[in-house]
Short mmCIF file of N, CA and C (backbone and C1' of nucleotides) in Angstrom, two decimals:
data_model
loop_
_atom_site.label_atom_id
_atom_site.label_comp_id
_atom_site.label_asym_id
_atom_site.label_seq_id
_atom_site.Cartn_x
_atom_site.Cartn_y
_atom_site.Cartn_z
N MET A 58 -20.05 -33.14 -12.62
CA MET A 58 -19.53 -34.51 -12.74
C MET A 58 -18.82 -34.68 -14.09
N ASN A 59 -17.64 -35.26 -14.06
CA ASN A 59 -16.92 -35.50 -15.31
C ASN A 59 -16.19 -36.83 -15.19
N ARG A 60 -15.42 -37.18 -16.19
CA ARG A 60 -14.82 -38.51 -16.20
C ARG A 60 -13.79 -38.71 -15.10
N HIS A 61 -13.35 -37.64 -14.48
CA HIS A 61 -12.40 -37.79 -13.38
C HIS A 61 -13.10 -38.04 -12.05
N ASN A 62 -14.37 -37.76 -11.99
CA ASN A 62 -15.13 -37.95 -10.75
C ASN A 62 -16.26 -38.95 -10.97
N ILE A 63 -16.11 -40.14 -10.39
CA ILE A 63 -17.18 -41.11 -10.59
C ILE A 63 -18.45 -40.70 -9.85
N SER A 64 -18.30 -39.89 -8.82
CA SER A 64 -19.47 -39.36 -8.11
C SER A 64 -19.01 -38.17 -7.31
N SER A 65 -19.95 -37.46 -6.73
CA SER A 65 -19.58 -36.28 -5.94
C SER A 65 -18.80 -36.68 -4.69
N ASN A 66 -18.81 -37.97 -4.36
CA ASN A 66 -18.07 -38.41 -3.19
C ASN A 66 -16.77 -39.10 -3.59
N SER A 67 -16.38 -38.91 -4.79
CA SER A 67 -15.16 -39.52 -5.29
C SER A 67 -13.96 -39.14 -4.44
N VAL A 68 -12.97 -40.04 -4.39
CA VAL A 68 -11.75 -39.76 -3.65
C VAL A 68 -11.01 -38.56 -4.24
N PHE A 69 -11.37 -38.17 -5.45
CA PHE A 69 -10.72 -37.02 -6.07
C PHE A 69 -11.34 -35.71 -5.60
N ASP A 70 -12.46 -35.80 -4.94
CA ASP A 70 -13.09 -34.59 -4.39
C ASP A 70 -12.21 -34.00 -3.29
N THR A 71 -12.24 -32.69 -3.20
CA THR A 71 -11.48 -32.05 -2.12
C THR A 71 -12.36 -31.69 -0.94
N GLY A 72 -13.67 -31.72 -1.14
CA GLY A 72 -14.59 -31.22 -0.11
C GLY A 72 -15.11 -32.26 0.85
N LEU A 73 -16.06 -31.80 1.62
CA LEU A 73 -16.75 -32.62 2.60
C LEU A 73 -17.40 -33.83 1.94
N LYS A 74 -17.23 -35.00 2.54
CA LYS A 74 -17.79 -36.22 1.97
C LYS A 74 -19.09 -36.60 2.68
N ASP A 75 -20.08 -36.92 1.88
CA ASP A 75 -21.36 -37.36 2.45
C ASP A 75 -21.15 -38.52 3.42
N ARG A 76 -20.38 -39.49 2.98
CA ARG A 76 -20.17 -40.69 3.79
C ARG A 76 -19.60 -40.37 5.17
N ASP A 77 -18.62 -39.45 5.21
CA ASP A 77 -18.00 -39.10 6.48
C ASP A 77 -19.02 -38.47 7.42
N VAL A 78 -19.89 -37.63 6.85
CA VAL A 78 -20.94 -37.00 7.66
C VAL A 78 -21.85 -38.08 8.23
N TYR A 79 -22.30 -38.99 7.41
CA TYR A 79 -23.22 -40.04 7.88
C TYR A 79 -22.55 -40.94 8.91
N ASP A 80 -21.30 -41.30 8.68
CA ASP A 80 -20.58 -42.14 9.63
C ASP A 80 -20.50 -41.47 11.00
N LEU A 81 -20.18 -40.18 10.98
CA LEU A 81 -20.03 -39.46 12.23
C LEU A 81 -21.35 -39.39 12.99
N LEU A 82 -22.43 -39.22 12.27
CA LEU A 82 -23.75 -39.13 12.91
C LEU A 82 -24.09 -40.36 13.71
N THR A 83 -23.64 -41.52 13.23
CA THR A 83 -23.99 -42.75 13.92
C THR A 83 -23.35 -42.82 15.30
N LYS A 84 -22.41 -41.92 15.58
CA LYS A 84 -21.77 -41.92 16.90
C LYS A 84 -22.55 -41.12 17.94
N ILE A 85 -23.51 -40.33 17.52
CA ILE A 85 -24.29 -39.54 18.47
C ILE A 85 -25.33 -40.44 19.12
N PRO A 86 -25.24 -40.64 20.45
CA PRO A 86 -26.20 -41.53 21.12
C PRO A 86 -27.57 -40.89 21.28
N PRO A 87 -28.60 -41.69 21.47
CA PRO A 87 -29.93 -41.16 21.74
C PRO A 87 -29.89 -40.24 22.96
N GLY A 88 -30.64 -39.18 22.93
CA GLY A 88 -30.67 -38.24 24.05
C GLY A 88 -29.61 -37.17 23.96
N LYS A 89 -28.75 -37.28 22.96
CA LYS A 89 -27.73 -36.25 22.74
C LYS A 89 -27.92 -35.63 21.36
N VAL A 90 -27.37 -34.42 21.19
CA VAL A 90 -27.44 -33.73 19.91
C VAL A 90 -26.09 -33.13 19.56
N ALA A 91 -25.91 -32.82 18.29
CA ALA A 91 -24.73 -32.07 17.84
C ALA A 91 -25.23 -30.99 16.89
N THR A 92 -24.43 -29.97 16.69
CA THR A 92 -24.84 -28.92 15.75
C THR A 92 -24.24 -29.20 14.38
N TYR A 93 -24.80 -28.54 13.37
CA TYR A 93 -24.29 -28.66 12.00
C TYR A 93 -22.81 -28.27 11.98
N GLY A 94 -22.50 -27.20 12.74
CA GLY A 94 -21.12 -26.73 12.81
C GLY A 94 -20.20 -27.73 13.50
N ASP A 95 -20.71 -28.41 14.54
CA ASP A 95 -19.91 -29.43 15.24
C ASP A 95 -19.47 -30.51 14.26
N ILE A 96 -20.40 -30.96 13.45
CA ILE A 96 -20.12 -32.02 12.48
C ILE A 96 -19.05 -31.54 11.49
N ALA A 97 -19.28 -30.34 10.96
CA ALA A 97 -18.35 -29.78 9.99
C ALA A 97 -16.95 -29.69 10.59
N LYS A 98 -16.88 -29.16 11.80
CA LYS A 98 -15.60 -28.96 12.47
C LYS A 98 -14.89 -30.29 12.71
N ALA A 99 -15.66 -31.27 13.21
CA ALA A 99 -15.08 -32.57 13.54
C ALA A 99 -14.47 -33.23 12.30
N LEU A 100 -14.96 -32.86 11.12
CA LEU A 100 -14.44 -33.46 9.89
C LEU A 100 -13.38 -32.58 9.24
N GLY A 101 -13.04 -31.46 9.90
CA GLY A 101 -11.97 -30.62 9.39
C GLY A 101 -12.42 -29.52 8.44
N TYR A 102 -13.73 -29.20 8.46
CA TYR A 102 -14.25 -28.12 7.61
C TYR A 102 -15.02 -27.13 8.47
N PRO A 103 -14.30 -26.35 9.26
CA PRO A 103 -14.93 -25.54 10.30
C PRO A 103 -15.96 -24.51 9.81
N THR A 104 -15.93 -24.18 8.52
CA THR A 104 -16.90 -23.18 8.05
C THR A 104 -18.00 -23.79 7.18
N SER A 105 -18.10 -25.12 7.20
CA SER A 105 -19.02 -25.79 6.27
C SER A 105 -20.34 -26.25 6.88
N SER A 106 -20.81 -25.55 7.89
CA SER A 106 -22.05 -25.98 8.55
C SER A 106 -23.22 -26.08 7.57
N ARG A 107 -23.31 -25.15 6.64
CA ARG A 107 -24.45 -25.17 5.73
C ARG A 107 -24.34 -26.34 4.77
N ALA A 108 -23.13 -26.68 4.39
CA ALA A 108 -22.93 -27.83 3.51
C ALA A 108 -23.39 -29.10 4.22
N VAL A 109 -23.14 -29.17 5.54
CA VAL A 109 -23.60 -30.33 6.30
C VAL A 109 -25.13 -30.42 6.24
N GLY A 110 -25.79 -29.30 6.41
CA GLY A 110 -27.26 -29.27 6.32
C GLY A 110 -27.76 -29.80 5.00
N LYS A 111 -27.10 -29.41 3.93
CA LYS A 111 -27.53 -29.87 2.61
C LYS A 111 -27.33 -31.37 2.44
N ILE A 112 -26.24 -31.86 3.00
CA ILE A 112 -25.98 -33.30 2.92
C ILE A 112 -27.05 -34.07 3.70
N LEU A 113 -27.39 -33.58 4.87
CA LEU A 113 -28.42 -34.25 5.67
C LEU A 113 -29.78 -34.21 4.97
N ALA A 114 -30.01 -33.15 4.21
CA ALA A 114 -31.29 -33.02 3.51
C ALA A 114 -31.49 -34.15 2.51
N LYS A 115 -30.41 -34.72 2.05
CA LYS A 115 -30.50 -35.85 1.12
C LYS A 115 -30.88 -37.13 1.86
N ASN A 116 -30.78 -37.05 3.17
CA ASN A 116 -31.34 -38.05 4.07
C ASN A 116 -31.27 -39.49 3.59
N PRO A 117 -30.10 -40.07 3.63
CA PRO A 117 -29.84 -41.36 3.02
C PRO A 117 -30.69 -42.48 3.59
N ASN A 118 -30.72 -42.57 4.89
CA ASN A 118 -31.34 -43.71 5.56
C ASN A 118 -31.65 -43.35 7.00
N PRO A 119 -32.79 -42.74 7.23
CA PRO A 119 -33.13 -42.20 8.55
C PRO A 119 -33.16 -43.27 9.64
N ILE A 120 -33.26 -44.54 9.25
CA ILE A 120 -33.26 -45.61 10.25
C ILE A 120 -31.89 -45.74 10.91
N VAL A 121 -30.83 -45.76 10.10
CA VAL A 121 -29.50 -45.95 10.68
C VAL A 121 -28.74 -44.63 10.90
N VAL A 122 -29.09 -43.60 10.16
CA VAL A 122 -28.40 -42.32 10.32
C VAL A 122 -29.30 -41.31 11.00
N PRO A 123 -29.00 -41.00 12.26
CA PRO A 123 -29.89 -40.15 13.06
C PRO A 123 -29.78 -38.67 12.74
N CYS A 124 -30.24 -38.29 11.57
CA CYS A 124 -30.23 -36.88 11.16
C CYS A 124 -30.96 -36.00 12.16
N HIS A 125 -31.93 -36.57 12.84
CA HIS A 125 -32.75 -35.76 13.76
C HIS A 125 -31.96 -35.30 14.98
N ARG A 126 -30.75 -35.85 15.21
CA ARG A 126 -29.94 -35.42 16.36
C ARG A 126 -29.03 -34.26 16.02
N VAL A 127 -29.21 -33.66 14.86
CA VAL A 127 -28.41 -32.50 14.48
C VAL A 127 -29.30 -31.26 14.52
N VAL A 128 -28.85 -30.25 15.29
CA VAL A 128 -29.65 -29.05 15.52
C VAL A 128 -28.81 -27.80 15.28
N LYS A 129 -29.47 -26.65 15.33
CA LYS A 129 -28.76 -25.40 15.09
C LYS A 129 -27.95 -24.99 16.32
N SER A 130 -26.98 -24.12 16.12
CA SER A 130 -26.06 -23.75 17.19
C SER A 130 -26.73 -22.94 18.30
N ASN A 131 -27.89 -22.38 18.03
CA ASN A 131 -28.59 -21.62 19.07
C ASN A 131 -29.59 -22.48 19.83
N GLY A 132 -29.60 -23.78 19.59
CA GLY A 132 -30.50 -24.67 20.31
C GLY A 132 -31.83 -24.93 19.63
N HIS A 133 -32.12 -24.19 18.57
CA HIS A 133 -33.32 -24.49 17.77
C HIS A 133 -33.12 -25.82 17.06
N ILE A 134 -34.17 -26.59 16.95
CA ILE A 134 -33.98 -27.93 16.40
C ILE A 134 -33.65 -27.93 14.91
N GLY A 135 -34.03 -26.89 14.18
CA GLY A 135 -33.70 -26.84 12.76
C GLY A 135 -34.63 -27.68 11.92
N GLY A 136 -34.28 -27.91 10.70
CA GLY A 136 -35.17 -28.57 9.75
C GLY A 136 -35.09 -30.09 9.78
N TYR A 137 -36.02 -30.72 9.05
CA TYR A 137 -36.05 -32.17 8.97
C TYR A 137 -36.82 -32.57 7.72
N ALA A 138 -36.32 -33.57 7.03
CA ALA A 138 -36.93 -33.98 5.77
C ALA A 138 -38.39 -34.39 5.95
N TYR A 139 -38.73 -34.92 7.12
CA TYR A 139 -40.10 -35.38 7.37
C TYR A 139 -40.88 -34.41 8.23
N GLY A 140 -40.38 -33.17 8.32
CA GLY A 140 -41.10 -32.14 9.07
C GLY A 140 -40.58 -31.96 10.48
N GLU A 141 -40.64 -30.74 10.94
CA GLU A 141 -40.11 -30.44 12.29
C GLU A 141 -40.86 -31.18 13.38
N LYS A 142 -42.15 -31.37 13.16
CA LYS A 142 -42.98 -32.08 14.15
C LYS A 142 -42.40 -33.46 14.44
N ARG A 143 -42.09 -34.15 13.38
CA ARG A 143 -41.52 -35.50 13.49
C ARG A 143 -40.16 -35.47 14.22
N LYS A 144 -39.37 -34.46 13.91
CA LYS A 144 -38.06 -34.32 14.56
C LYS A 144 -38.24 -34.12 16.06
N LYS A 145 -39.16 -33.26 16.43
CA LYS A 145 -39.46 -33.04 17.85
C LYS A 145 -39.87 -34.34 18.54
N ASP A 146 -40.79 -35.06 17.93
CA ASP A 146 -41.28 -36.30 18.52
C ASP A 146 -40.15 -37.28 18.77
N LEU A 147 -39.27 -37.43 17.77
CA LEU A 147 -38.15 -38.35 17.90
C LEU A 147 -37.23 -37.93 19.05
N LEU A 148 -36.90 -36.64 19.11
CA LEU A 148 -35.98 -36.16 20.13
C LEU A 148 -36.58 -36.33 21.52
N GLU A 149 -37.85 -36.04 21.64
CA GLU A 149 -38.50 -36.18 22.95
C GLU A 149 -38.57 -37.64 23.37
N LYS A 150 -38.85 -38.50 22.42
CA LYS A 150 -38.91 -39.93 22.70
C LYS A 150 -37.56 -40.42 23.21
N GLU A 151 -36.48 -39.77 22.76
CA GLU A 151 -35.13 -40.17 23.19
C GLU A 151 -34.73 -39.53 24.51
N GLY A 152 -35.65 -38.74 25.07
CA GLY A 152 -35.39 -38.21 26.41
C GLY A 152 -34.99 -36.75 26.46
N LEU A 153 -34.92 -36.10 25.32
CA LEU A 153 -34.58 -34.69 25.33
C LEU A 153 -35.78 -33.86 25.75
N GLN A 154 -35.49 -32.79 26.52
CA GLN A 154 -36.54 -31.87 26.91
C GLN A 154 -36.57 -30.72 25.92
N LEU A 155 -37.74 -30.46 25.35
CA LEU A 155 -37.88 -29.35 24.41
C LEU A 155 -38.87 -28.33 24.95
N GLU A 156 -38.59 -27.08 24.62
CA GLU A 156 -39.55 -26.03 24.91
C GLU A 156 -39.86 -25.36 23.58
N ASN A 157 -41.06 -25.59 23.07
CA ASN A 157 -41.38 -25.23 21.70
C ASN A 157 -40.35 -25.90 20.79
N SER A 158 -39.59 -25.16 20.05
CA SER A 158 -38.61 -25.81 19.17
C SER A 158 -37.18 -25.65 19.67
N LEU A 159 -37.06 -25.34 20.95
CA LEU A 159 -35.74 -25.14 21.55
C LEU A 159 -35.36 -26.31 22.44
N VAL A 160 -34.10 -26.70 22.40
CA VAL A 160 -33.61 -27.75 23.28
C VAL A 160 -33.32 -27.14 24.65
N LYS A 161 -33.97 -27.67 25.71
CA LYS A 161 -33.66 -27.22 27.07
C LYS A 161 -32.34 -27.85 27.47
N ASN A 162 -31.61 -27.22 28.37
CA ASN A 162 -30.31 -27.75 28.81
C ASN A 162 -29.44 -28.09 27.61
N PHE A 163 -29.42 -27.18 26.68
CA PHE A 163 -28.71 -27.41 25.43
C PHE A 163 -27.27 -27.84 25.66
N ASN A 164 -26.56 -27.10 26.51
CA ASN A 164 -25.13 -27.42 26.73
C ASN A 164 -24.94 -28.84 27.25
N GLU A 165 -25.78 -29.23 28.20
CA GLU A 165 -25.66 -30.56 28.80
C GLU A 165 -26.05 -31.66 27.82
N SER A 166 -26.82 -31.30 26.80
CA SER A 166 -27.33 -32.30 25.86
C SER A 166 -26.44 -32.48 24.64
N ARG A 167 -25.39 -31.69 24.57
CA ARG A 167 -24.52 -31.78 23.39
C ARG A 167 -23.53 -32.91 23.50
N PHE A 168 -23.41 -33.63 22.40
CA PHE A 168 -22.44 -34.71 22.33
C PHE A 168 -21.09 -34.14 21.93
N GLU A 169 -20.04 -34.60 22.61
CA GLU A 169 -18.68 -34.16 22.27
C GLU A 169 -17.98 -35.22 21.44
N PHE A 170 -17.56 -34.83 20.27
CA PHE A 170 -16.82 -35.76 19.43
C PHE A 170 -15.39 -35.88 19.92
N ALA A 171 -14.86 -37.07 19.81
CA ALA A 171 -13.47 -37.29 20.21
C ALA A 171 -12.55 -36.47 19.32
N LYS A 172 -11.50 -35.98 19.89
CA LYS A 172 -10.52 -35.20 19.10
C LYS A 172 -9.38 -36.09 18.75
P DG B 138 -27.82 -16.49 -11.33
"O5'" DG B 138 -28.09 -16.04 -9.88
"C5'" DG B 138 -29.22 -16.33 -9.30
"C4'" DG B 138 -29.55 -17.76 -8.99
"C3'" DG B 138 -30.30 -17.83 -7.69
"O3'" DG B 138 -31.21 -18.89 -7.80
"C1'" DG B 138 -28.31 -19.05 -7.45
P DC B 139 -32.56 -18.86 -6.98
"O5'" DC B 139 -32.46 -20.41 -6.63
"C5'" DC B 139 -32.68 -20.83 -5.37
"C4'" DC B 139 -31.61 -21.76 -4.86
"C3'" DC B 139 -31.90 -21.99 -3.41
"O3'" DC B 139 -32.34 -23.32 -3.27
"C1'" DC B 139 -29.59 -21.62 -3.77
P DC B 140 -33.59 -23.48 -2.25
"O5'" DC B 140 -32.85 -23.60 -0.84
"C5'" DC B 140 -32.53 -24.84 -0.25
"C4'" DC B 140 -31.60 -24.55 0.88
"C3'" DC B 140 -32.24 -23.72 2.00
"O3'" DC B 140 -32.72 -24.53 3.05
"C1'" DC B 140 -30.00 -23.05 1.52
P DA B 141 -33.23 -25.98 2.96
"O5'" DA B 141 -33.10 -26.76 4.37
"C5'" DA B 141 -33.60 -26.15 5.53
"C4'" DA B 141 -32.75 -26.58 6.70
"C3'" DA B 141 -31.26 -26.67 6.39
"O3'" DA B 141 -30.53 -26.21 7.51
"C1'" DA B 141 -32.01 -28.74 7.17
P DT B 142 -30.30 -24.65 7.62
"O5'" DT B 142 -29.08 -24.62 8.69
"C5'" DT B 142 -27.85 -25.19 8.34
"C4'" DT B 142 -26.71 -24.33 8.89
"C3'" DT B 142 -26.77 -24.09 10.38
"O3'" DT B 142 -25.44 -24.13 10.87
"C1'" DT B 142 -26.77 -22.02 9.25
P DG B 143 -25.10 -24.00 12.42
"O5'" DG B 143 -24.87 -22.43 12.57
"C5'" DG B 143 -23.82 -21.82 11.83
"C4'" DG B 143 -23.67 -20.37 12.23
"C3'" DG B 143 -23.80 -20.10 13.72
"O3'" DG B 143 -22.84 -19.14 14.05
"C1'" DG B 143 -25.41 -18.85 12.55
P DG B 144 -22.30 -18.93 15.52
"O5'" DG B 144 -22.37 -17.34 15.71
"C5'" DG B 144 -22.27 -16.47 14.57
"C4'" DG B 144 -23.10 -15.25 14.82
"C3'" DG B 144 -23.33 -14.90 16.29
"O3'" DG B 144 -23.39 -13.52 16.36
"C1'" DG B 144 -25.37 -15.08 15.27
P DC B 145 -22.83 -12.71 17.68
"O5'" DC B 145 -23.16 -11.21 17.20
"C5'" DC B 145 -23.48 -10.93 15.82
"C4'" DC B 145 -24.67 -9.99 15.76
"C3'" DC B 145 -24.95 -9.28 17.07
"O3'" DC B 145 -25.15 -7.90 16.85
"C1'" DC B 145 -26.89 -10.43 16.35
P DT B 146 -26.10 -6.92 17.64
"O5'" DT B 146 -26.79 -6.43 16.25
"C5'" DT B 146 -27.77 -5.51 15.91
"C4'" DT B 146 -29.22 -5.82 16.13
"C3'" DT B 146 -29.75 -5.11 17.37
"O3'" DT B 146 -30.85 -4.35 16.94
"C1'" DT B 146 -30.67 -7.22 17.24
P DA B 147 -31.17 -2.97 17.55
"O5'" DA B 147 -32.72 -2.81 17.16
"C5'" DA B 147 -33.20 -3.41 15.96
"C4'" DA B 147 -34.55 -4.06 16.21
"C3'" DA B 147 -35.44 -3.25 17.15
"O3'" DA B 147 -36.74 -3.23 16.59
"C1'" DA B 147 -35.22 -5.45 17.97
P DG B 148 -37.83 -2.19 17.11
"O5'" DG B 148 -38.97 -3.13 17.68
"C5'" DG B 148 -39.18 -4.42 17.09
"C4'" DG B 148 -39.85 -5.33 18.12
"C3'" DG B 148 -40.75 -4.58 19.10
"O3'" DG B 148 -41.82 -5.44 19.42
"C1'" DG B 148 -39.17 -5.74 20.30
P DT B 149 -43.20 -4.73 19.89
"O5'" DT B 149 -43.79 -5.80 20.93
"C5'" DT B 149 -44.21 -7.08 20.48
"C4'" DT B 149 -43.88 -8.08 21.55
"C3'" DT B 149 -44.80 -8.01 22.77
"O3'" DT B 149 -45.42 -9.26 22.91
"C1'" DT B 149 -42.53 -8.24 23.39
P DA B 150 -46.69 -9.36 23.89
"O5'" DA B 150 -46.21 -10.32 25.07
"C5'" DA B 150 -44.99 -11.05 25.03
"C4'" DA B 150 -44.73 -11.58 26.42
"C3'" DA B 150 -45.81 -11.32 27.46
"O3'" DA B 150 -45.73 -12.30 28.48
"C1'" DA B 150 -43.90 -10.12 28.07
P DG C 143 -41.10 -14.43 14.28
"O5'" DG C 143 -40.13 -13.63 13.30
"C5'" DG C 143 -40.31 -12.29 12.98
"C4'" DG C 143 -38.96 -11.81 12.51
"C3'" DG C 143 -38.57 -12.37 11.14
"O3'" DG C 143 -37.92 -11.28 10.52
"C1'" DG C 143 -36.81 -12.67 12.62
P DC C 144 -38.38 -10.75 9.09
"O5'" DC C 144 -36.99 -10.04 8.80
"C5'" DC C 144 -36.40 -9.28 9.87
"C4'" DC C 144 -34.92 -9.11 9.64
"C3'" DC C 144 -34.47 -9.29 8.20
"O3'" DC C 144 -33.44 -8.37 7.98
"C1'" DC C 144 -33.33 -10.84 9.55
P DC C 145 -33.30 -7.77 6.47
"O5'" DC C 145 -31.78 -8.18 6.23
"C5'" DC C 145 -30.76 -7.66 7.09
"C4'" DC C 145 -29.52 -8.52 6.97
"C3'" DC C 145 -29.15 -8.86 5.53
"O3'" DC C 145 -27.74 -9.00 5.48
"C1'" DC C 145 -29.39 -10.81 6.68
P DA C 146 -26.93 -7.89 4.60
"O5'" DA C 146 -25.42 -8.31 4.89
"C5'" DA C 146 -25.00 -8.45 6.25
"C4'" DA C 146 -24.12 -9.67 6.38
"C3'" DA C 146 -23.22 -9.92 5.17
"O3'" DA C 146 -21.94 -10.23 5.68
"C1'" DA C 146 -24.48 -11.87 5.63
P DT C 147 -20.71 -10.29 4.67
"O5'" DT C 147 -20.31 -11.83 4.71
"C5'" DT C 147 -21.00 -12.66 5.61
"C4'" DT C 147 -20.53 -14.09 5.49
"C3'" DT C 147 -19.70 -14.44 4.25
"O3'" DT C 147 -18.76 -15.43 4.65
"C1'" DT C 147 -21.70 -15.68 4.21
P DG C 148 -17.54 -15.83 3.67
"O5'" DG C 148 -17.66 -17.42 3.65
"C5'" DG C 148 -18.08 -18.11 4.82
"C4'" DG C 148 -18.42 -19.53 4.44
"C3'" DG C 148 -17.53 -20.13 3.35
"O3'" DG C 148 -17.27 -21.47 3.75
"C1'" DG C 148 -19.79 -20.11 2.62
P DG C 149 -16.26 -22.40 2.94
"O5'" DG C 149 -17.26 -23.32 2.12
"C5'" DG C 149 -18.27 -24.00 2.83
"C4'" DG C 149 -19.15 -24.68 1.81
"C3'" DG C 149 -18.39 -25.30 0.64
"O3'" DG C 149 -19.11 -26.45 0.34
"C1'" DG C 149 -19.93 -23.79 -0.18
P DC C 150 -18.43 -27.70 -0.45
"O5'" DC C 150 -19.71 -28.16 -1.28
"C5'" DC C 150 -20.94 -28.36 -0.55
"C4'" DC C 150 -22.10 -28.25 -1.50
"C3'" DC C 150 -21.96 -29.09 -2.76
"O3'" DC C 150 -23.21 -29.72 -2.94
"C1'" DC C 150 -22.44 -26.86 -3.33
P DT C 151 -23.30 -30.99 -3.92
"O5'" DT C 151 -24.22 -30.44 -5.09
"C5'" DT C 151 -25.30 -29.54 -4.80
"C4'" DT C 151 -25.82 -29.03 -6.12
"C3'" DT C 151 -25.47 -29.92 -7.31
"O3'" DT C 151 -26.52 -29.81 -8.23
"C1'" DT C 151 -24.60 -27.83 -7.70
P DA C 152 -27.20 -31.04 -8.88
"O5'" DA C 152 -28.35 -30.31 -9.75
"C5'" DA C 152 -29.05 -29.21 -9.16
"C4'" DA C 152 -29.26 -28.13 -10.19
"C3'" DA C 152 -29.57 -28.62 -11.59
"O3'" DA C 152 -30.51 -27.73 -12.14
"C1'" DA C 152 -27.60 -27.33 -11.65
P DG C 153 -31.22 -28.08 -13.53
"O5'" DG C 153 -30.50 -27.05 -14.51
"C5'" DG C 153 -30.15 -25.74 -14.00
"C4'" DG C 153 -29.26 -25.07 -15.01
"C3'" DG C 153 -29.49 -25.54 -16.44
"O3'" DG C 153 -29.19 -24.44 -17.29
"C1'" DG C 153 -27.30 -25.97 -15.89
P DT C 154 -29.86 -24.46 -18.75
"O5'" DT C 154 -28.83 -23.61 -19.63
"C5'" DT C 154 -28.52 -22.26 -19.26
"C4'" DT C 154 -27.05 -22.04 -19.50
"C3'" DT C 154 -26.65 -22.03 -20.98
"O3'" DT C 154 -26.07 -20.77 -21.25
"C1'" DT C 154 -25.14 -23.29 -19.70
P DA C 155 -25.62 -20.43 -22.66
"O5'" DA C 155 -24.11 -20.95 -22.56
"C5'" DA C 155 -23.08 -20.24 -21.89
"C4'" DA C 155 -21.78 -20.67 -22.50
"C3'" DA C 155 -21.76 -20.71 -24.03
"O3'" DA C 155 -20.45 -20.41 -24.48
"C1'" DA C 155 -21.37 -22.86 -23.26
#
DNA sequence: GCCATGGCTAGTA
DNA sequence: GCCATGGCTAGTA
């Protein structure tokens, strides 16, 4: 951080913006999931899946931003700030079928972002 | 240097 | 389950 950047999300930043990630997440309806890579791609950073994970780890507001609807590309549910158990419970409550930590019918459960 | 990834492989059931 | 990779960021100079 320096005098040219008021924050890491400054308009002078060239990278992925936290705000854009959070905004996009609010579009995923209950019962659907997206992958870290999907989010990155939809925002124009096709190789930034790990950066998305780090942004979600900062977990701004779990009430309005459904971080729990973001999973790994192989269907594993991935991590969660409040523990994987909690993530599973939330996803199941929303109607997703899980087998251990894997999303059943993964393809059918994926949300497609508008292009 | 880290890591809430991803994808490929070995090894079990 | 392992490891290669990308991209962020803490922390030094």
